[in-house]
CSV table of C-alpha atoms in Angstrom, one decimal:
chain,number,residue,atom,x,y,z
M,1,UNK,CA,12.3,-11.7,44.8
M,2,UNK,CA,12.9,-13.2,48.5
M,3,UNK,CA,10.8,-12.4,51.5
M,4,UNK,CA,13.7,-10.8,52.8
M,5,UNK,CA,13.1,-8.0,49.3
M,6,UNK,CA,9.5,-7.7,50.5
M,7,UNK,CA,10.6,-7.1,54.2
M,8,UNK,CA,12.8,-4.4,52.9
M,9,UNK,CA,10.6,-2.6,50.7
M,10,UNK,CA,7.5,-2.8,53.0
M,11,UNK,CA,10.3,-1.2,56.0
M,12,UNK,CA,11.4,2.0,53.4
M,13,UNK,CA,7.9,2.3,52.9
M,14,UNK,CA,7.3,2.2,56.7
M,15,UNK,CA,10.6,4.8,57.0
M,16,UNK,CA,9.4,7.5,54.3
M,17,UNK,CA,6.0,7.5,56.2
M,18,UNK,CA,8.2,8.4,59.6
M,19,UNK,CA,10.1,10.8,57.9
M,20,UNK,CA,6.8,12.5,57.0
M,21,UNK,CA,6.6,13.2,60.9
M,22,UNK,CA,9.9,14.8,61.3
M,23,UNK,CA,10.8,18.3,62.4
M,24,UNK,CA,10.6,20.3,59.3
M,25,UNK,CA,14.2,22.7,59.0
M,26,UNK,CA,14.1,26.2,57.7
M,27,UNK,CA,17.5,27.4,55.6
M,28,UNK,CA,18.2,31.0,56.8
M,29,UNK,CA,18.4,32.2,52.9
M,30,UNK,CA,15.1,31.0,51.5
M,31,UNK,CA,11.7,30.7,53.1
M,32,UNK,CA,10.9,27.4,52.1
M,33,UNK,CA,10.9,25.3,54.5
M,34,UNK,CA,12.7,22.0,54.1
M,35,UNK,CA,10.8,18.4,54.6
M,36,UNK,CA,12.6,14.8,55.2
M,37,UNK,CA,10.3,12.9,53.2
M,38,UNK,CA,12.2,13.8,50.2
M,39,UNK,CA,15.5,12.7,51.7
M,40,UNK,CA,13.9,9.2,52.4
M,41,UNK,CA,13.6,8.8,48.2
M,42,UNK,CA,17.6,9.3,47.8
M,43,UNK,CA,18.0,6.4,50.7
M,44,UNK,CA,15.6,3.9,49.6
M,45,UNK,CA,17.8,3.7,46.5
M,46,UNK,CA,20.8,4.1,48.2
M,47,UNK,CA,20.3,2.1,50.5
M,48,UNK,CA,18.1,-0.5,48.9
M,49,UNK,CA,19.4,-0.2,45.5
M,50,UNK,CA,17.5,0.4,42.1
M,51,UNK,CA,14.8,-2.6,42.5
M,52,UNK,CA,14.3,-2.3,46.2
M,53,UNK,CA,14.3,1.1,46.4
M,54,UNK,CA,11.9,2.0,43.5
M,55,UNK,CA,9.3,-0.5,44.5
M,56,UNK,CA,9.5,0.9,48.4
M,57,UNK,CA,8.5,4.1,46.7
M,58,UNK,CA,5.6,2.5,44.7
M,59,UNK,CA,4.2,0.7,47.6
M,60,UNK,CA,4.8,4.0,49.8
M,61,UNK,CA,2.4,6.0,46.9
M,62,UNK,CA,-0.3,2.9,46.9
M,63,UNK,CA,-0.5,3.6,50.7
M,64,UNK,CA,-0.8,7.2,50.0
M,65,UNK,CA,-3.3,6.5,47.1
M,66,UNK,CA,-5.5,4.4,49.2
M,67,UNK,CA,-6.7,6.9,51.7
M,68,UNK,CA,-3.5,7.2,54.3
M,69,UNK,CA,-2.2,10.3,55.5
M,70,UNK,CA,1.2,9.7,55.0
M,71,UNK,CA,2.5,12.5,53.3
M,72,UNK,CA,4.5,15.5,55.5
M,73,UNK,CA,1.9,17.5,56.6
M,74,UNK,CA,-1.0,14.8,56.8
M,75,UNK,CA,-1.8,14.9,53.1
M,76,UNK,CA,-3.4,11.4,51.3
M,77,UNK,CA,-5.6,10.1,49.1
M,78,UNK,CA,-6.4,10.0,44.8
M,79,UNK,CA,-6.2,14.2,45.3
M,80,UNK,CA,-2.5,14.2,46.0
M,81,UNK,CA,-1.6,12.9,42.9
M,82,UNK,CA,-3.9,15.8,41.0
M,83,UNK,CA,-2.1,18.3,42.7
M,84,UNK,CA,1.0,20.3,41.9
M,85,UNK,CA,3.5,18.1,42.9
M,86,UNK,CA,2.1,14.7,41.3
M,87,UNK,CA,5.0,14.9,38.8
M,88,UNK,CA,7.2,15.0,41.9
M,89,UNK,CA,5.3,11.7,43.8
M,90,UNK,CA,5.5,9.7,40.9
M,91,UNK,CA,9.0,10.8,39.9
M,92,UNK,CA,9.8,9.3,43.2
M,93,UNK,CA,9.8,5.9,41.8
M,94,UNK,CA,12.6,6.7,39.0
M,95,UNK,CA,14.5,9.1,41.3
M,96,UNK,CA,15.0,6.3,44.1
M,97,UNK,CA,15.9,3.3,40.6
M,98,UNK,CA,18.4,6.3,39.4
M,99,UNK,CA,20.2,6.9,43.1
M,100,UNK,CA,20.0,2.7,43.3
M,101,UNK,CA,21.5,2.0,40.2
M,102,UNK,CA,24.5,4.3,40.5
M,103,UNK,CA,24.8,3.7,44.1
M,104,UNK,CA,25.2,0.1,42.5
M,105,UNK,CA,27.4,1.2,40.1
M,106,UNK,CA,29.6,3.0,42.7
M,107,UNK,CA,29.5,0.3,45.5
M,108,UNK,CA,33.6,-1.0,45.0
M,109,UNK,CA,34.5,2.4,45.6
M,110,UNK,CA,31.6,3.9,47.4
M,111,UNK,CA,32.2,7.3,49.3
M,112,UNK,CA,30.7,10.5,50.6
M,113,UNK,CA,31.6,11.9,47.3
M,114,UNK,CA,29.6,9.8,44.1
M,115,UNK,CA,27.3,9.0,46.7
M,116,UNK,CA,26.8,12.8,46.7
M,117,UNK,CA,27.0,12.6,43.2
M,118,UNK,CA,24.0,9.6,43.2
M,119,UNK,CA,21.6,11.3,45.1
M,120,UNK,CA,22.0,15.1,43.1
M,121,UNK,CA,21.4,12.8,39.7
M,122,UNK,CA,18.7,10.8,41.0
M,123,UNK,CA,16.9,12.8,43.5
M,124,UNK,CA,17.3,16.4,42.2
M,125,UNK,CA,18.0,16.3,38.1
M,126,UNK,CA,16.0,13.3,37.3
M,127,UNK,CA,13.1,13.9,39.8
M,128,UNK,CA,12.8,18.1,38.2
M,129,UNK,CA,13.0,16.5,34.9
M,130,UNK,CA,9.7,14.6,35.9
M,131,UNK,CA,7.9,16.9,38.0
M,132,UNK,CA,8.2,20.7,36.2
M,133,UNK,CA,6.9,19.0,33.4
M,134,UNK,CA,3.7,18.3,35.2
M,135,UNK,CA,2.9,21.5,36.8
M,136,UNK,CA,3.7,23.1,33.4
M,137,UNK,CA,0.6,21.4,32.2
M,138,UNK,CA,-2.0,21.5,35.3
M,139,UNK,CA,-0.9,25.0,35.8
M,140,UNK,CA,-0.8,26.1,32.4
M,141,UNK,CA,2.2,27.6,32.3
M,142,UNK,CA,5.6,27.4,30.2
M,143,UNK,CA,8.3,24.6,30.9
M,144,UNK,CA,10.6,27.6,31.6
M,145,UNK,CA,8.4,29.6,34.2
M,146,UNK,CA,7.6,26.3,36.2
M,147,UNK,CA,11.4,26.0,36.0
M,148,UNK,CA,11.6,29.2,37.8
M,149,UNK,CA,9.4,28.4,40.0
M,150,UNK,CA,10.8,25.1,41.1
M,151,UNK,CA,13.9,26.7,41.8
M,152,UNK,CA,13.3,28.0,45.5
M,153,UNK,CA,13.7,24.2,46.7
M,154,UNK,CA,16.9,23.8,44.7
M,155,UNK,CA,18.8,24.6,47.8
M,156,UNK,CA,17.0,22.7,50.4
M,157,UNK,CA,17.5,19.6,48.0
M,158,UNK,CA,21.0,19.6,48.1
M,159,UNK,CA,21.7,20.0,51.7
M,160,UNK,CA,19.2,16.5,51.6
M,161,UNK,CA,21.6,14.9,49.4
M,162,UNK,CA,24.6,16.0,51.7
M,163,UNK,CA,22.4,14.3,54.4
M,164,UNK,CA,21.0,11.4,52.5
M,165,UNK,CA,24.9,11.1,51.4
M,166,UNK,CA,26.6,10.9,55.0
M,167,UNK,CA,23.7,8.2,55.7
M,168,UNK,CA,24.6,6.2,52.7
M,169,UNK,CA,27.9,5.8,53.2
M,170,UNK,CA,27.8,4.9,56.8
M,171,UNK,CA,24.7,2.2,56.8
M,172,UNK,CA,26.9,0.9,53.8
M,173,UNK,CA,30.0,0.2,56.0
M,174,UNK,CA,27.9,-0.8,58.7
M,175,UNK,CA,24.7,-2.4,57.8
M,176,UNK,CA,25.2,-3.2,54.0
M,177,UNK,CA,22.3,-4.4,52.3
M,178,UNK,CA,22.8,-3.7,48.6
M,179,UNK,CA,26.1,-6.7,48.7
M,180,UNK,CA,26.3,-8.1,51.6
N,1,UNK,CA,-2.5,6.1,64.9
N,2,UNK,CA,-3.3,5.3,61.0
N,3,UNK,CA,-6.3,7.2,60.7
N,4,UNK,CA,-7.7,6.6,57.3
N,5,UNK,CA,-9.3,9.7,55.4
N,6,UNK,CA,-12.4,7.4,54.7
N,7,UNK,CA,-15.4,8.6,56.0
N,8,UNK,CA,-18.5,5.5,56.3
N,9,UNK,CA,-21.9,6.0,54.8
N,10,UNK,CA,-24.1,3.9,52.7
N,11,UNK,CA,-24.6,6.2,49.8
N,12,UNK,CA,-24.8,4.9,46.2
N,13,UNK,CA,-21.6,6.9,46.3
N,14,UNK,CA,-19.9,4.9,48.9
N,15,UNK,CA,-21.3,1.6,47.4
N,16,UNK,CA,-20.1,2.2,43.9
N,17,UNK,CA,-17.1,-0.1,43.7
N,18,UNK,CA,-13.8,1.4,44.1
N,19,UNK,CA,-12.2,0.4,41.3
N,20,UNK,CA,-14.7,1.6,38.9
N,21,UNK,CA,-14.7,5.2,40.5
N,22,UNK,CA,-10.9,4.5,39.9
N,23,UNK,CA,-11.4,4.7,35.8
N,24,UNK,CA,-14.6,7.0,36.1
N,25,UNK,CA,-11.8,9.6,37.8
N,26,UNK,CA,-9.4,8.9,35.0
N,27,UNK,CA,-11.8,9.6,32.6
N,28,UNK,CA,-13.1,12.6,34.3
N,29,UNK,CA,-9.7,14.3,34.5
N,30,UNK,CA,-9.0,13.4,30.8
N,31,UNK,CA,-11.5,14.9,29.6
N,32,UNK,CA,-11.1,18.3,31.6
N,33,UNK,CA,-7.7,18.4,30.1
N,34,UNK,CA,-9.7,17.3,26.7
N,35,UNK,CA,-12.2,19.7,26.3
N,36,UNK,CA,-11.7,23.3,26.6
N,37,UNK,CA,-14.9,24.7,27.1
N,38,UNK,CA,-16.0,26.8,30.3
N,39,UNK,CA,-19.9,25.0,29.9
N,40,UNK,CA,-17.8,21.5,30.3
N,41,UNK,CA,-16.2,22.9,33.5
N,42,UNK,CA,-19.4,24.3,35.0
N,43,UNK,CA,-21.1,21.2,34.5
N,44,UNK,CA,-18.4,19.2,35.9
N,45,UNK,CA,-17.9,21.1,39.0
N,46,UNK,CA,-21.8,20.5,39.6
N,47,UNK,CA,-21.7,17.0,38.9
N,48,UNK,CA,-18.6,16.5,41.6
N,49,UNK,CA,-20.8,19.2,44.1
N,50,UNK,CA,-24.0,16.8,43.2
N,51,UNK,CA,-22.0,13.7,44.2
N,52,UNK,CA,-21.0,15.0,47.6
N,53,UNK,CA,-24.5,15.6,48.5
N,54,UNK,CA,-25.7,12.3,47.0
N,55,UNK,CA,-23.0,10.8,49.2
N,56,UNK,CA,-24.2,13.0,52.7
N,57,UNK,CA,-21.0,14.6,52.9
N,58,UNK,CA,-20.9,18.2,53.7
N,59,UNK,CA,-19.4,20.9,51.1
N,60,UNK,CA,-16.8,21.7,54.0
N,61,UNK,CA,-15.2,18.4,53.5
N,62,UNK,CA,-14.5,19.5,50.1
N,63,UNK,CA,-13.2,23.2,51.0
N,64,UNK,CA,-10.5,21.1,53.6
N,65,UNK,CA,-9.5,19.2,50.5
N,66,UNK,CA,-8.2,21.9,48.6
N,67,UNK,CA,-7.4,24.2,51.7
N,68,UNK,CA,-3.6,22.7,50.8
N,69,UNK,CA,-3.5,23.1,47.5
N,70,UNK,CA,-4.7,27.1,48.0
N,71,UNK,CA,-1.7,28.9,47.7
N,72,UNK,CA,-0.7,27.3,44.7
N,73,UNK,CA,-4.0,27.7,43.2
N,74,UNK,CA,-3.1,31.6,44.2
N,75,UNK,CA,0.2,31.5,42.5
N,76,UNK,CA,-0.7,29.8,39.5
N,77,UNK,CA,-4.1,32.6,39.2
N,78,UNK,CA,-1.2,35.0,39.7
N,79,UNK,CA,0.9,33.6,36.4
N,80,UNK,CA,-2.0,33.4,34.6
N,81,UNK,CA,-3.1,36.8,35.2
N,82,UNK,CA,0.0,37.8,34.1
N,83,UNK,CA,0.8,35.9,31.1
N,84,UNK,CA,-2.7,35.5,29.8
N,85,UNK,CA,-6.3,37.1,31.1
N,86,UNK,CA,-8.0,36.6,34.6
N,87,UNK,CA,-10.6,34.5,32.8
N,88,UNK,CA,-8.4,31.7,31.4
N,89,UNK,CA,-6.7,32.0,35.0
N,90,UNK,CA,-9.6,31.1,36.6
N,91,UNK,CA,-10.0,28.7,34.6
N,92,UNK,CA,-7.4,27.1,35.1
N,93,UNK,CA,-7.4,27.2,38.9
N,94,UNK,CA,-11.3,26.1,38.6
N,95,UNK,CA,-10.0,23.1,36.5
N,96,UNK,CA,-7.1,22.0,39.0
N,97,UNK,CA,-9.3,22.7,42.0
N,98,UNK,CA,-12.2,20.3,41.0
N,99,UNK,CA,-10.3,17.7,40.0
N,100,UNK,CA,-8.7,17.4,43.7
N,101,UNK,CA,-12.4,17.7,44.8
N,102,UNK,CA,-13.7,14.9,42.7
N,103,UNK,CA,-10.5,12.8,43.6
N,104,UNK,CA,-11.2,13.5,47.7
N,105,UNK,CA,-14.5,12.4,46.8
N,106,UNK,CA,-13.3,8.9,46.0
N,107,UNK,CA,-10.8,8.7,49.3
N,108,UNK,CA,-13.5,9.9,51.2
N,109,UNK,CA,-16.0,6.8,50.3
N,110,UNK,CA,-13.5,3.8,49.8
N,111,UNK,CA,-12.3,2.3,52.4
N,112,UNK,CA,-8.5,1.6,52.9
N,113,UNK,CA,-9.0,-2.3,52.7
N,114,UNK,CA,-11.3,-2.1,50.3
N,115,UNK,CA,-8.7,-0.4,48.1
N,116,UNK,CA,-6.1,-2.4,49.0
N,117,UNK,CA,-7.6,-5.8,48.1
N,118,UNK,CA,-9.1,-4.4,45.2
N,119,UNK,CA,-4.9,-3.7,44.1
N,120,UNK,CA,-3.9,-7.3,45.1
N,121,UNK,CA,-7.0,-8.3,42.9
N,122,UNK,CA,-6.0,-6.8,39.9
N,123,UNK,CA,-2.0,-7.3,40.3
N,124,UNK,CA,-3.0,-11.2,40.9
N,125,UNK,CA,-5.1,-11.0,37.6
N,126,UNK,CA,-2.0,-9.3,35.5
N,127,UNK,CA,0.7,-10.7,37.5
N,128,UNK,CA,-0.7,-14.1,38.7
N,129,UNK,CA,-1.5,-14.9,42.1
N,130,UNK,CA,1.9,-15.4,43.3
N,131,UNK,CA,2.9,-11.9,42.9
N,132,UNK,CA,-0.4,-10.9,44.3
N,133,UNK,CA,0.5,-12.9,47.4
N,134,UNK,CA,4.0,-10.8,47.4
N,135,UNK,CA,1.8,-7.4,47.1
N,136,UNK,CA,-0.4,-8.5,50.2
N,137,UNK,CA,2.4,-9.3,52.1
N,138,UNK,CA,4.3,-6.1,51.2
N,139,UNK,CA,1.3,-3.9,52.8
N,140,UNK,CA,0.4,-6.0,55.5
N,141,UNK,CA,4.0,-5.4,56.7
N,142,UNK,CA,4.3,-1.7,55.6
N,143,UNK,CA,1.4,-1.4,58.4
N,144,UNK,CA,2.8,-2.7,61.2
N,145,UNK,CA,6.1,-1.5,60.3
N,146,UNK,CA,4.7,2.1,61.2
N,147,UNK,CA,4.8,2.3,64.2
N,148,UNK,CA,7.8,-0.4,64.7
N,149,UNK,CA,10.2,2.4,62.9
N,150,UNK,CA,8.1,4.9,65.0
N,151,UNK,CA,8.9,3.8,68.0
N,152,UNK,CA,12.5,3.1,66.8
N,153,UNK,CA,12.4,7.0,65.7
N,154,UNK,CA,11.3,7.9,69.3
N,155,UNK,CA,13.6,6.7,71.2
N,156,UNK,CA,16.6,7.6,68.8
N,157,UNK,CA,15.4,10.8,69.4
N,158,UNK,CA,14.9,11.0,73.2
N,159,UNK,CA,18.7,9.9,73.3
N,160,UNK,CA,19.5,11.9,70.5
N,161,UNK,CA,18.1,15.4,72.5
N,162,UNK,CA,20.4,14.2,75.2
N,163,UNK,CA,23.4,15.0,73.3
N,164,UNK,CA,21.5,18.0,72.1
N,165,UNK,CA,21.0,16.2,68.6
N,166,UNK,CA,17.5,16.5,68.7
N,167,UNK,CA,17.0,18.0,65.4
N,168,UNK,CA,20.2,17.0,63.3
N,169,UNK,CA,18.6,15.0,60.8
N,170,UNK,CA,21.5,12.5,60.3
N,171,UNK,CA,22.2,11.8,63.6
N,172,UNK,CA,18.2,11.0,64.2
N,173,UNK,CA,17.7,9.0,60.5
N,174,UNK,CA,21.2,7.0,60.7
N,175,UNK,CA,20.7,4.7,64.2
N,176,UNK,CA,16.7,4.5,63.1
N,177,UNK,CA,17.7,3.1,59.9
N,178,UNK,CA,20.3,0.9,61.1
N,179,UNK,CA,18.7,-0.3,63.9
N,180,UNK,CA,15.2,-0.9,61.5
N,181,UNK,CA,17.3,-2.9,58.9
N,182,UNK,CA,18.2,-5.5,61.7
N,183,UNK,CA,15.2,-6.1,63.0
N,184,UNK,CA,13.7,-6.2,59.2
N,185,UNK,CA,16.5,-9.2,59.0
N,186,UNK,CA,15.2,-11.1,61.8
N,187,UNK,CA,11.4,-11.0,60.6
N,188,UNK,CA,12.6,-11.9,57.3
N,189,UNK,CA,14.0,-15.3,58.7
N,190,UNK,CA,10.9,-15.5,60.9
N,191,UNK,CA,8.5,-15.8,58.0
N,192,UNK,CA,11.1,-17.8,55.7
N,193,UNK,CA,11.0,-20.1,58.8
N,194,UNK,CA,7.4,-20.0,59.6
N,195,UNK,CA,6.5,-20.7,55.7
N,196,UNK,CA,9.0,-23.3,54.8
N,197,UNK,CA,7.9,-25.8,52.6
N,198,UNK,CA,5.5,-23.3,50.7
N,199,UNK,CA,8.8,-20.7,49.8
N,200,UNK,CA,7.6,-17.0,48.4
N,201,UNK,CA,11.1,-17.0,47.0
N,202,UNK,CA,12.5,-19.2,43.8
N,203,UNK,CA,16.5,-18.5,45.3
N,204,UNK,CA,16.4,-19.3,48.8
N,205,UNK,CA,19.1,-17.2,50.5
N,206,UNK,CA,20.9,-17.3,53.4
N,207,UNK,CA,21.2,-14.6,55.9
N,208,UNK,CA,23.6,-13.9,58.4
């Protein structure tokens, strides 16, 4: 690992704590409103790769963990990861090595398309495979019903992976950190 | 701007190291997922309640801790009632809601650095203290990389509103990033520079 690693992962961690400060968006259909931190786990492994951008995410949490407010809506501390949605934190870390590792995979050839593809895998499929688990057992309900449950954000994820796409693709052509 | 959620006192609750109240919350929140018995619960949720007076901290703090976390602890009384009885649903929201009290309890009397060194100590004892020396450097960094890509973000987004981008994600996140990467580049060779002779890295690269 180089210092020029460490720079990178300390600067995502740095990035998804900005993102916690942006402008919420509300899709007309569903109520839900739609947060960027979320968006910032498909770019730390698309644009950081699988190492990088899973170790931004870790240090991001341990920031989190240790009493900083850095989650979208001012939320920190131990009692995050209790919550509903500690599945969801701590699938972060995978999500972002999944979206890396393809994005890797994909780099030769590397368009809006399997970059698309990258962030739906890593950031949507792997990350509900991780998180409805967990609030099936603090809620104590069925796998299915937290299924259901988790579905409302469905949408709002996939217009983030259009987003998180269109920002891979160009900070690859322009900026490219994963092969220079 | 960082405004930790520590709050100072001199309690035995604040001087209780924080990586023991680390395990001591593991263990807590095992065994509430352990044992299923309602005198178990009460006792617990009186223990936590005890703590936060022992530790001068008023109950309020703990009502803002789960004030988040309330409408899910509505929903999920909701399902419960629904699938099962309102008593196990209570329950259940009685057993998620302390455990985020007992868990603010340990934010609320640790201090940041305290925490963070106490990480760097016990990566440095698993990893070795070259690693640990990474992790320090990783979170020094991630702090003053706040407000760099905040200030970045800001004026991205003043020019963005100009072209009446102000709220199109992509057109905010992609110049921020870019413009972030660079200057994470040039620090990179500034503390490659500064340290040479005593290298962090095995492979020395070169950057461009």
């Amino acid at each position: 690992m180089t210092t020029r690693d460490i720079v990178l992962i300390a600067l995502f961690a740095a990035i998804m704590a900005v993102l916690g400060v942006f402008p919420p968006i509300t899709l007309p259909v569903i109520a839900v409103p739609i947060t960027a931190q979320s968006l910032g786990v498909m770019l730390a492994g698309g644009v950081l790769g699988a190492k990088r951008g899973a170790l931004s995410m870790v240090l991001f949490l341990a920031l989190v963990a240790v009493g900083l407010p850095l989650l979208s809506g001012g939320r920190g501390g131990i009692g995050v990861f209790f919550g509903a949605s500690g599945g969801f934190l701590l699938g972060w870390i995978v999500a972002a090595f999944v979206v890396g590792l393809l994005v890797e995979r994909f780099w030769e050839s590397l368009n809006y398309i399997n970059a698309f593809i990258a962030s739906v895998v890593g950031g949507i499929v792997v990350l509900y495979a991780l998180g409805i688990p967990w609030i099936s057992v603090v809620a104590g309900i069925s796998l299915g019903q937290a299924f259901t449950g988790s579905m409302g954000f469905i949408p709002g994820d996939v217009v983030k992976a259009v987003i998180a796409a269109l920002v891979i693709v160009t900070v690859a052509k322009s900026y490219p950190i994963i092969k220079k | 701007m960082l405004i930790s959620l520590y709050t100072p006192g001199n309690s035995p609750v604040h001087r209780t190291p924080a990586g023991l109240k680390i395990v001591l919350l593991f263990i807590f929140c095992t065994l509430l997922f352990l044992l299923q018995s309602w005198w178990f619960l009460a006792g617990a949720i009186a223990a936590v309640l005890a703590a936060y007076l022992l530790a001068k901290l008023s109950l309020t703090l703990a009502w803002q801790a789960m004030r988040p976390a309330l409408w899910v602890l509505v929903l999920i009384f909701l399902v419960q009632l629904w699938l099962n009885d309102w008593q196990f649903g209570l329950y259940v929201v009685l057993r998620f809601a302390i455990m985020i009290v007992a868990a603010t309890l340990l934010t609320l009397t640790s201090k940041t650095s305290e925490m963070i060194e106490g990480i760097e100590r016990s990566v440095g004892k698993v990893f070795g203290a070259d690693v640990a020396e990474k992790v320090g450097l990783a979170f020094s960094l991630s702090l003053r990389f706040i407000p760099m890509v905040r200030e970045t973000y800001q004026e991205v987004r003043e020019a963005q509103k100009a072209r009446g981008l102000g709220r199109n994600w992509r057109a905010l996140i992609t110049p921020t990033m870019i413009r972030t990467l660079k200057s994470a580049d040039d620090i990179a060779q500034a503390i490659d520079a500064r340290s040479a002779g005593a290298p962090l890295a095995k492979d020395e690269r070169h950057h461009d």
